[in-house]
Amino acid sequence: MQEVADKRPTVVLTGFGPFPGIPVNASALLVRKLAPLARRAFPGRRFVVTVLPTEWRRAPELIANLHARYRPVLALHFGVAAGMRALRLETMAENVCRAMPDAAALLPLAATLSTEGPGTRRATIDIPAIAHALNAHNIPCSISNDAGGYLCNAVLYQSLTRARADCKVGFIHIPADLSERPLDLNGATQAALIIIASALETTLRSA
Ligand code: PCA
């Protein structure tokens, strides 16, 4: 199989599909546009790009599979937040599930993501370095310590739980509406390339 033969360090990129209130998820558009550009910009890395279903059961399962199968050095997850004009770099995930129905109209099974896991898990990408790189390109961004308690938080928590010690993990919320510059789809894609470049530098330093 191709993934066995490919010895390049792997980067996993994920977006999300639709969910109640968001019929078209801009993070899915983003990762699909990003995939060929990232492969061209970073030929030494293999990129595995997935659009996750916004579902309490399936999204964490798929994240676990991605880590087990590809053993990435970097996992960057993207999702949308409504009403935002800037990128939001999430610093932590909380061991909570907000009782909100998912894309399959199902509620979370429990109030927490994990019975044994810690109350919070911290993102392992270098967020100040990424914010600095984005600022240098005049891309609006903020740093957040509240990933929201819905599926974005769940995916960040699960990815941090499943990542091997040599894998950096981060989550970036993008505006749900990518119709305005500088964060239209092109601008958000360029921003994502800057984030990948900065995050890969850290994986090299700690390798
Ligand atoms: N945003 C939601 C889940 C999927 C997405 O794109 C969130 O912020 O949790």
mmCIF file of C-alpha atoms and ligand atoms in Angstrom:
data_model
loop_
_atom_site.group_PDB
_atom_site.id
_atom_site.type_symbol
_atom_site.label_atom_id
_atom_site.label_comp_id
_atom_site.label_asym_id
_atom_site.label_seq_id
_atom_site.Cartn_x
_atom_site.Cartn_y
_atom_site.Cartn_z
ATOM 1 C CA MET A 1 0.000 0.000 0.000
ATOM 2 C CA GLN A 2 1.151 3.489 -0.768
ATOM 3 C CA GLU A 3 1.209 4.726 2.835
ATOM 4 C CA VAL A 4 3.550 1.931 3.884
ATOM 5 C CA ALA A 5 6.015 2.720 1.107
ATOM 6 C CA ASP A 6 5.957 6.481 1.691
ATOM 7 C CA LYS A 7 8.666 7.218 4.296
ATOM 8 C CA ARG A 8 8.094 10.970 4.439
ATOM 9 C CA PRO A 9 6.950 12.391 7.807
ATOM 10 C CA THR A 10 3.172 12.718 7.711
ATOM 11 C CA VAL A 11 1.044 15.781 8.349
ATOM 12 C CA VAL A 12 -2.643 15.186 9.047
ATOM 13 C CA LEU A 13 -4.997 18.039 8.167
ATOM 14 C CA THR A 14 -8.681 17.869 8.995
ATOM 15 C CA GLY A 15 -11.749 20.022 8.392
ATOM 16 C CA PHE A 16 -15.380 19.322 9.229
ATOM 17 C CA GLY A 17 -18.506 18.615 7.238
ATOM 18 C CA PRO A 18 -21.831 20.369 7.794
ATOM 19 C CA PHE A 19 -23.635 20.543 11.121
ATOM 20 C CA PRO A 20 -26.880 22.142 12.324
ATOM 21 C CA GLY A 21 -26.865 25.812 11.269
ATOM 22 C CA ILE A 22 -23.846 25.372 8.943
ATOM 23 C CA PRO A 23 -24.975 23.680 5.709
ATOM 24 C CA VAL A 24 -21.606 24.298 4.011
ATOM 25 C CA ASN A 25 -18.606 24.110 6.300
ATOM 26 C CA ALA A 26 -15.817 26.483 5.216
ATOM 27 C CA SER A 27 -13.208 24.294 6.938
ATOM 28 C CA ALA A 28 -13.985 21.496 4.455
ATOM 29 C CA LEU A 29 -13.540 23.929 1.547
ATOM 30 C CA LEU A 30 -10.316 25.119 3.150
ATOM 31 C CA VAL A 31 -8.637 21.725 3.590
ATOM 32 C CA ARG A 32 -9.639 20.606 0.080
ATOM 33 C CA LYS A 33 -8.105 23.736 -1.426
ATOM 34 C CA LEU A 34 -5.114 23.513 0.895
ATOM 35 C CA ALA A 35 -4.175 19.891 0.155
ATOM 36 C CA PRO A 36 -2.546 20.287 -3.300
ATOM 37 C CA LEU A 37 -0.908 23.587 -2.311
ATOM 38 C CA ALA A 38 0.580 22.091 0.853
ATOM 39 C CA ARG A 39 1.888 19.080 -1.100
ATOM 40 C CA ARG A 40 3.583 21.437 -3.539
ATOM 41 C CA ALA A 41 4.941 23.781 -0.845
ATOM 42 C CA PHE A 42 6.286 20.991 1.417
ATOM 43 C CA PRO A 43 7.358 18.152 -0.902
ATOM 44 C CA GLY A 44 9.314 16.472 1.923
ATOM 45 C CA ARG A 45 6.083 15.741 3.815
ATOM 46 C CA ARG A 46 3.192 13.462 3.106
ATOM 47 C CA PHE A 47 -0.191 15.148 3.634
ATOM 48 C CA VAL A 48 -3.235 13.176 4.692
ATOM 49 C CA VAL A 49 -6.328 15.343 4.403
ATOM 50 C CA THR A 50 -9.715 14.362 5.821
ATOM 51 C CA VAL A 51 -13.083 16.022 6.190
ATOM 52 C CA LEU A 52 -14.540 14.723 9.446
ATOM 53 C CA PRO A 53 -18.248 14.201 9.965
ATOM 54 C CA THR A 54 -19.402 16.627 12.678
ATOM 55 C CA GLU A 55 -20.601 13.724 14.803
ATOM 56 C CA TRP A 56 -19.941 12.908 18.460
ATOM 57 C CA ARG A 57 -19.231 9.229 17.805
ATOM 58 C CA ARG A 58 -17.574 9.153 14.413
ATOM 59 C CA ALA A 59 -15.244 12.168 14.557
ATOM 60 C CA PRO A 60 -13.205 10.958 17.589
ATOM 61 C CA GLU A 61 -13.068 7.454 16.101
ATOM 62 C CA LEU A 62 -11.652 8.782 12.854
ATOM 63 C CA ILE A 63 -9.071 10.865 14.726
ATOM 64 C CA ALA A 64 -7.928 7.763 16.628
ATOM 65 C CA ASN A 65 -7.636 5.870 13.323
ATOM 66 C CA LEU A 66 -5.629 8.652 11.689
ATOM 67 C CA HIS A 67 -3.065 8.673 14.515
ATOM 68 C CA ALA A 68 -2.816 4.879 14.637
ATOM 69 C CA ARG A 69 -2.512 4.456 10.894
ATOM 70 C CA TYR A 70 -0.304 7.388 9.854
ATOM 71 C CA ARG A 71 1.643 8.255 13.042
ATOM 72 C CA PRO A 72 1.826 11.905 11.983
ATOM 73 C CA VAL A 73 4.464 14.381 13.156
ATOM 74 C CA LEU A 74 1.872 17.154 12.954
ATOM 75 C CA ALA A 75 -1.918 17.093 13.181
ATOM 76 C CA LEU A 76 -3.673 20.367 12.429
ATOM 77 C CA HIS A 77 -7.411 20.523 12.743
ATOM 78 C CA PHE A 78 -9.639 23.244 11.318
ATOM 79 C CA GLY A 79 -13.249 24.073 12.113
ATOM 80 C CA VAL A 80 -15.510 27.083 11.797
ATOM 81 C CA ALA A 81 -16.755 29.515 14.416
ATOM 82 C CA ALA A 82 -19.696 31.716 13.452
ATOM 83 C CA GLY A 83 -19.499 35.488 13.693
ATOM 84 C CA MET A 84 -15.678 35.640 13.692
ATOM 85 C CA ARG A 85 -13.539 37.767 11.412
ATOM 86 C CA ALA A 86 -10.139 36.447 12.576
ATOM 87 C CA LEU A 87 -8.470 33.078 12.949
ATOM 88 C CA ARG A 88 -8.626 31.693 16.470
ATOM 89 C CA LEU A 89 -5.701 29.582 17.651
ATOM 90 C CA GLU A 90 -6.972 27.236 20.348
ATOM 91 C CA THR A 91 -4.580 26.638 23.242
ATOM 92 C CA MET A 92 -6.517 23.903 25.024
ATOM 93 C CA ALA A 93 -9.269 21.328 24.927
ATOM 94 C CA GLU A 94 -11.582 20.593 27.835
ATOM 95 C CA ASN A 95 -12.874 17.208 28.888
ATOM 96 C CA VAL A 96 -16.492 18.253 28.366
ATOM 97 C CA CYS A 97 -19.268 17.676 25.840
ATOM 98 C CA ARG A 98 -21.827 20.389 25.380
ATOM 99 C CA ALA A 99 -25.291 18.847 24.998
ATOM 100 C CA MET A 100 -25.705 19.993 21.404
ATOM 101 C CA PRO A 101 -26.986 17.754 18.617
ATOM 102 C CA ASP A 102 -24.497 16.788 15.934
ATOM 103 C CA ALA A 103 -24.886 16.373 12.167
ATOM 104 C CA ALA A 104 -26.586 13.001 12.754
ATOM 105 C CA ALA A 105 -29.043 14.732 15.155
ATOM 106 C CA LEU A 106 -27.508 12.823 18.080
ATOM 107 C CA LEU A 107 -26.430 14.190 21.453
ATOM 108 C CA PRO A 108 -23.139 13.250 23.138
ATOM 109 C CA LEU A 109 -23.262 9.982 25.105
ATOM 110 C CA ALA A 110 -21.910 11.615 28.280
ATOM 111 C CA ALA A 111 -21.115 15.011 29.776
ATOM 112 C CA THR A 112 -17.388 14.327 29.437
ATOM 113 C CA LEU A 113 -15.211 13.070 26.576
ATOM 114 C CA SER A 114 -13.208 10.639 28.699
ATOM 115 C CA THR A 115 -13.784 9.111 32.116
ATOM 116 C CA GLU A 116 -10.063 8.686 32.875
ATOM 117 C CA GLY A 117 -8.639 11.655 30.958
ATOM 118 C CA PRO A 118 -7.486 14.957 32.501
ATOM 119 C CA GLY A 119 -9.810 17.944 32.756
ATOM 120 C CA THR A 120 -7.881 19.826 30.092
ATOM 121 C CA ARG A 121 -5.249 19.070 27.479
ATOM 122 C CA ARG A 122 -2.979 21.745 26.051
ATOM 123 C CA ALA A 123 -2.327 22.100 22.321
ATOM 124 C CA THR A 124 1.296 21.204 21.532
ATOM 125 C CA ILE A 125 1.956 23.440 18.520
ATOM 126 C CA ASP A 126 3.909 26.626 19.320
ATOM 127 C CA ILE A 127 0.970 29.039 19.342
ATOM 128 C CA PRO A 128 2.910 32.283 20.073
ATOM 129 C CA ALA A 129 5.277 31.472 17.160
ATOM 130 C CA ILE A 130 2.335 30.851 14.836
ATOM 131 C CA ALA A 131 0.561 34.048 15.954
ATOM 132 C CA HIS A 132 3.803 35.932 15.305
ATOM 133 C CA ALA A 133 4.114 34.470 11.797
ATOM 134 C CA LEU A 134 0.482 35.342 11.004
ATOM 135 C CA ASN A 135 0.899 38.892 12.353
ATOM 136 C CA ALA A 136 3.966 39.344 10.165
ATOM 137 C CA HIS A 137 1.700 38.637 7.156
ATOM 138 C CA ASN A 138 -1.083 40.934 8.453
ATOM 139 C CA ILE A 139 -3.435 38.009 8.960
ATOM 140 C CA PRO A 140 -5.879 38.703 11.791
ATOM 141 C CA CYS A 141 -5.710 36.090 14.544
ATOM 142 C CA SER A 142 -6.411 35.696 18.219
ATOM 143 C CA ILE A 143 -5.375 33.186 20.850
ATOM 144 C CA SER A 144 -8.193 31.423 22.679
ATOM 145 C CA ASN A 145 -8.376 29.133 25.685
ATOM 146 C CA ASP A 146 -11.944 28.008 24.988
ATOM 147 C CA ALA A 147 -12.431 25.683 22.023
ATOM 148 C CA GLY A 148 -16.167 25.664 22.637
ATOM 149 C CA GLY A 149 -17.272 22.319 24.090
ATOM 150 C CA TYR A 150 -18.674 21.032 20.785
ATOM 151 C CA LEU A 151 -17.007 18.856 18.142
ATOM 152 C CA CYS A 152 -13.979 21.109 17.604
ATOM 153 C CA ASN A 153 -13.082 20.813 21.263
ATOM 154 C CA ALA A 154 -13.770 17.045 21.135
ATOM 155 C CA VAL A 155 -11.469 16.563 18.145
ATOM 156 C CA LEU A 156 -8.656 18.583 19.709
ATOM 157 C CA TYR A 157 -8.973 16.618 22.968
ATOM 158 C CA GLN A 158 -9.019 13.287 21.163
ATOM 159 C CA SER A 159 -6.121 14.199 18.871
ATOM 160 C CA LEU A 160 -4.014 15.248 21.887
ATOM 161 C CA THR A 161 -4.968 11.984 23.607
ATOM 162 C CA ARG A 162 -4.001 9.816 20.639
ATOM 163 C CA ALA A 163 -0.918 11.652 19.370
ATOM 164 C CA ARG A 164 2.447 9.997 19.892
ATOM 165 C CA ALA A 165 5.110 11.916 21.822
ATOM 166 C CA ASP A 166 6.743 13.202 18.608
ATOM 167 C CA CYS A 167 3.514 14.617 17.151
ATOM 168 C CA LYS A 168 2.452 18.262 17.501
ATOM 169 C CA VAL A 169 -1.279 18.909 17.607
ATOM 170 C CA GLY A 170 -3.270 22.100 17.145
ATOM 171 C CA PHE A 171 -6.712 23.430 16.360
ATOM 172 C CA ILE A 172 -7.570 26.569 14.413
ATOM 173 C CA HIS A 173 -11.038 28.057 14.228
ATOM 174 C CA ILE A 174 -11.665 29.933 10.996
ATOM 175 C CA PRO A 175 -14.563 32.303 10.206
ATOM 176 C CA ALA A 176 -17.695 30.405 9.134
ATOM 177 C CA ASP A 177 -18.127 33.038 6.441
ATOM 178 C CA LEU A 178 -15.073 33.229 4.172
ATOM 179 C CA SER A 179 -16.539 35.858 1.854
ATOM 180 C CA GLU A 180 -14.519 38.831 3.110
ATOM 181 C CA ARG A 181 -10.880 39.648 2.630
ATOM 182 C CA PRO A 182 -8.336 39.199 4.055
ATOM 183 C CA LEU A 183 -9.889 35.936 5.250
ATOM 184 C CA ASP A 184 -11.678 34.862 2.110
ATOM 185 C CA LEU A 185 -11.005 31.298 0.983
ATOM 186 C CA ASN A 186 -7.717 32.289 -0.682
ATOM 187 C CA GLY A 187 -6.560 34.314 2.314
ATOM 188 C CA ALA A 188 -7.477 31.532 4.745
ATOM 189 C CA THR A 189 -5.605 29.031 2.569
ATOM 190 C CA GLN A 190 -2.499 31.223 2.551
ATOM 191 C CA ALA A 191 -2.841 31.610 6.323
ATOM 192 C CA ALA A 192 -3.049 27.823 6.717
ATOM 193 C CA LEU A 193 0.179 27.424 4.696
ATOM 194 C CA ILE A 194 1.895 29.896 7.048
ATOM 195 C CA ILE A 195 0.604 27.945 10.051
ATOM 196 C CA ILE A 196 1.874 24.659 8.594
ATOM 197 C CA ALA A 197 5.304 26.166 7.853
ATOM 198 C CA SER A 198 5.629 27.540 11.370
ATOM 199 C CA ALA A 199 4.381 24.329 13.019
ATOM 200 C CA LEU A 200 6.738 22.192 10.921
ATOM 201 C CA GLU A 201 9.692 24.265 12.105
ATOM 202 C CA THR A 202 8.889 23.190 15.654
ATOM 203 C CA THR A 203 8.600 19.538 14.678
ATOM 204 C CA LEU A 204 12.078 19.808 13.148
ATOM 205 C CA ARG A 205 13.536 21.530 16.227
ATOM 206 C CA SER A 206 12.144 18.880 18.563
ATOM 207 C CA ALA A 207 12.961 15.914 16.284
HETATM 208 N N1 PCA B 1 -17.196 23.925 14.139
HETATM 209 C C1 PCA B 1 -17.796 23.285 15.282
HETATM 210 C C2 PCA B 1 -17.730 21.808 14.978
HETATM 211 C C3 PCA B 1 -17.471 21.704 13.520
HETATM 212 C C4 PCA B 1 -17.034 23.051 13.108
HETATM 213 O O1 PCA B 1 -16.602 23.357 11.995
HETATM 214 C C5 PCA B 1 -17.140 23.684 16.610
HETATM 215 O O2 PCA B 1 -16.661 24.831 16.734
HETATM 216 O O3 PCA B 1 -17.105 22.878 17.552
#
